[in-house]
């Protein structure tokens, strides 16, 4: 008797895109390779566009650095971007909750999910006000390069959950 195939309806998100706006390039090879690894895996499910804006000059005080970087981030945001700021004060999700939220954002016919990561001193007040939602990767402070890698992995995990691929146990 042949085994019954489990029928799972998979949404096709391959034509949808997700934008990541971040301050600074991934300079260290290990961050660059890790982010590239998850971006490639994520590419099986959605188009990932990643845009980096320049870090503000290091001689500026933290608040001014954040403001300069914030203006640079704002300049890259489009009118049809659903701005999802990464901030320690944002909503914390389990991986399953994040997958459900991502599904909702991807199914939105007009807007594109746009994840925004600040620099070493976080997002400016201007960017925080522009955000449609704030999301936290957890209560601990992460280097912004590592936060980008974690975001890409969690996006891949969320898509794997939605597609039932088995990556998430």
CSV table of N, CA and C in Angstrom, one decimal, residues 2-60:
chain,number,residue,atom,x,y,z
A,2,UNK,N,0.7,2.2,-0.9
A,2,UNK,CA,1.5,3.4,-1.0
A,2,UNK,C,1.3,4.3,0.2
A,3,UNK,N,2.4,4.9,0.6
A,3,UNK,CA,2.3,5.9,1.7
A,3,UNK,C,1.5,7.1,1.3
A,4,UNK,N,0.6,7.6,2.2
A,4,UNK,CA,-0.1,8.8,1.8
A,4,UNK,C,0.7,10.0,2.0
A,5,UNK,N,0.7,10.8,1.0
A,5,UNK,CA,1.5,12.1,1.0
A,5,UNK,C,0.7,13.1,1.8
A,6,UNK,N,1.4,13.8,2.7
A,6,UNK,CA,0.8,14.8,3.5
A,6,UNK,C,0.6,16.0,2.6
A,7,UNK,N,-0.6,16.5,2.5
A,7,UNK,CA,-0.9,17.6,1.7
A,7,UNK,C,-0.8,18.9,2.5
A,8,UNK,N,0.1,19.8,2.1
A,8,UNK,CA,0.2,21.1,2.8
A,8,UNK,C,0.1,22.2,1.8
A,9,UNK,N,-0.8,23.1,2.0
A,9,UNK,CA,-0.9,24.2,1.1
A,9,UNK,C,0.2,25.2,1.4
A,10,UNK,N,1.0,25.5,0.4
A,10,UNK,CA,2.1,26.5,0.6
A,10,UNK,C,1.7,27.8,-0.2
A,11,UNK,N,1.8,28.9,0.5
A,11,UNK,CA,1.6,30.1,-0.2
A,11,UNK,C,2.9,30.4,-1.0
A,12,UNK,N,2.7,31.0,-2.2
A,12,UNK,CA,3.9,31.4,-3.0
A,12,UNK,C,4.3,32.8,-2.7
A,13,UNK,N,5.3,33.0,-2.0
A,13,UNK,CA,5.8,34.3,-1.6
A,13,UNK,C,7.0,34.7,-2.5
A,14,UNK,N,7.4,33.9,-3.5
A,14,UNK,CA,8.6,34.2,-4.2
A,14,UNK,C,8.6,35.5,-4.9
A,15,UNK,N,7.4,36.0,-5.3
A,15,UNK,CA,7.4,37.3,-5.9
A,15,UNK,C,7.3,38.4,-4.9
A,16,UNK,N,7.1,38.1,-3.7
A,16,UNK,CA,7.1,39.2,-2.7
A,16,UNK,C,8.6,39.5,-2.3
A,17,UNK,N,8.8,40.7,-1.8
A,17,UNK,CA,10.1,41.1,-1.4
A,17,UNK,C,10.1,41.6,0.1
A,18,UNK,N,11.2,41.5,0.7
A,18,UNK,CA,11.4,42.0,2.1
A,18,UNK,C,12.7,42.9,2.0
A,19,UNK,N,12.6,44.0,2.6
A,19,UNK,CA,13.7,45.0,2.6
A,19,UNK,C,14.3,45.0,4.0
A,20,UNK,N,15.6,45.1,4.0
A,20,UNK,CA,16.4,45.3,5.2
A,20,UNK,C,17.2,46.6,5.0
A,21,UNK,N,16.9,47.6,5.8
A,21,UNK,CA,17.7,48.8,5.8
A,21,UNK,C,18.5,48.8,7.1
A,22,UNK,N,19.8,49.0,6.9
A,22,UNK,CA,20.7,48.9,8.1
A,22,UNK,C,21.8,49.9,8.0
A,23,UNK,N,22.2,50.3,9.2
A,23,UNK,CA,23.4,51.2,9.3
A,23,UNK,C,24.6,50.4,9.2
A,24,UNK,N,25.5,50.8,8.3
A,24,UNK,CA,26.9,50.2,8.2
A,24,UNK,C,27.0,49.0,7.4
A,25,UNK,N,28.1,48.8,6.8
A,25,UNK,CA,28.4,47.6,6.1
A,25,UNK,C,28.8,46.5,7.1
A,26,UNK,N,28.6,45.2,6.6
A,26,UNK,CA,29.1,44.1,7.4
A,26,UNK,C,30.6,44.0,7.1
A,27,UNK,N,31.5,44.5,8.0
A,27,UNK,CA,32.9,44.6,7.7
A,27,UNK,C,33.6,43.3,8.0
A,28,UNK,N,33.3,42.7,9.1
A,28,UNK,CA,34.1,41.5,9.5
A,28,UNK,C,33.6,40.3,8.6
A,29,UNK,N,34.5,39.5,8.1
A,29,UNK,CA,34.2,38.4,7.2
A,29,UNK,C,33.1,37.5,7.8
A,30,UNK,N,33.2,37.2,9.1
A,30,UNK,CA,32.3,36.2,9.7
A,30,UNK,C,30.9,36.8,9.7
A,31,UNK,N,30.6,38.1,9.9
A,31,UNK,CA,29.3,38.6,9.8
A,31,UNK,C,28.8,38.6,8.3
A,32,UNK,N,29.7,39.0,7.4
A,32,UNK,CA,29.4,39.1,6.0
A,32,UNK,C,29.0,37.7,5.5
A,33,UNK,N,29.7,36.7,5.8
A,33,UNK,CA,29.4,35.3,5.4
A,33,UNK,C,28.2,34.7,6.0
A,34,UNK,N,28.0,35.0,7.3
A,34,UNK,CA,26.8,34.5,8.0
A,34,UNK,C,25.5,35.1,7.4
A,35,UNK,N,25.6,36.5,7.2
A,35,UNK,CA,24.4,37.1,6.7
A,35,UNK,C,24.1,36.6,5.2
A,36,UNK,N,25.2,36.5,4.5
A,36,UNK,CA,25.1,36.0,3.1
A,36,UNK,C,24.5,34.6,3.1
A,37,UNK,N,24.9,33.7,4.0
A,37,UNK,CA,24.4,32.4,4.1
A,37,UNK,C,22.9,32.4,4.3
A,38,UNK,N,22.4,33.1,5.3
A,38,UNK,CA,20.9,33.1,5.5
A,38,UNK,C,20.2,33.9,4.4
A,39,UNK,N,20.8,34.9,3.8
A,39,UNK,CA,20.1,35.6,2.7
A,39,UNK,C,19.9,34.7,1.6
A,40,UNK,N,20.9,33.8,1.3
A,40,UNK,CA,20.8,32.9,0.2
A,40,UNK,C,19.7,31.9,0.5
A,41,UNK,N,19.7,31.3,1.7
A,41,UNK,CA,18.6,30.4,2.1
A,41,UNK,C,17.2,31.0,2.0
A,42,UNK,N,17.1,32.3,2.5
A,42,UNK,CA,15.9,33.0,2.5
A,42,UNK,C,15.4,33.2,1.0
A,43,UNK,N,16.3,33.4,0.1
A,43,UNK,CA,16.0,33.6,-1.3
A,43,UNK,C,15.2,32.5,-1.9
A,44,UNK,N,15.1,31.4,-1.3
A,44,UNK,CA,14.2,30.3,-1.8
A,44,UNK,C,12.8,30.6,-1.7
A,45,UNK,N,12.5,31.5,-0.7
A,45,UNK,CA,11.1,31.9,-0.4
A,45,UNK,C,10.6,33.2,-0.8
A,46,UNK,N,11.5,34.2,-0.6
A,46,UNK,CA,11.2,35.6,-0.9
A,46,UNK,C,12.4,36.3,-1.5
A,47,UNK,N,12.2,37.5,-2.1
A,47,UNK,CA,13.3,38.3,-2.6
A,47,UNK,C,13.7,39.2,-1.4
A,48,UNK,N,15.0,39.1,-1.0
A,48,UNK,CA,15.5,39.9,0.1
A,48,UNK,C,16.4,41.0,-0.6
A,49,UNK,N,16.0,42.2,-0.3
A,49,UNK,CA,16.8,43.4,-0.7
A,49,UNK,C,17.4,43.9,0.6
A,50,UNK,N,18.7,44.1,0.6
A,50,UNK,CA,19.4,44.6,1.7
A,50,UNK,C,20.2,45.9,1.3
A,51,UNK,N,19.9,47.0,2.0
A,51,UNK,CA,20.5,48.3,1.7
A,51,UNK,C,21.2,48.8,3.0
A,52,UNK,N,22.4,49.1,2.9
A,52,UNK,CA,23.2,49.7,4.0
A,52,UNK,C,23.4,51.2,3.8
A,53,UNK,N,23.2,51.9,4.8
A,53,UNK,CA,23.6,53.4,4.8
A,53,UNK,C,24.8,53.6,5.6
A,54,UNK,N,25.5,54.6,5.3
A,54,UNK,CA,26.8,54.9,5.9
A,54,UNK,C,26.7,55.2,7.4
A,55,UNK,N,27.7,54.7,8.2
A,55,UNK,CA,27.7,55.1,9.6
A,55,UNK,C,28.0,56.6,9.7
A,56,UNK,N,27.5,57.2,10.7
A,56,UNK,CA,27.8,58.6,11.0
A,56,UNK,C,29.3,58.7,11.5
A,57,UNK,N,29.9,59.8,11.3
A,57,UNK,CA,31.3,60.0,11.8
A,57,UNK,C,31.4,59.7,13.3
A,58,UNK,N,32.5,59.0,13.6
A,58,UNK,CA,32.7,58.5,15.0
A,58,UNK,C,32.9,59.6,16.0
A,59,UNK,N,33.3,60.8,15.5
A,59,UNK,CA,33.6,61.9,16.4
A,59,UNK,C,32.4,62.6,16.9
A,60,UNK,N,31.2,62.3,16.3
A,60,UNK,CA,30.0,62.9,16.8
A,60,UNK,C,29.5,62.3,18.1
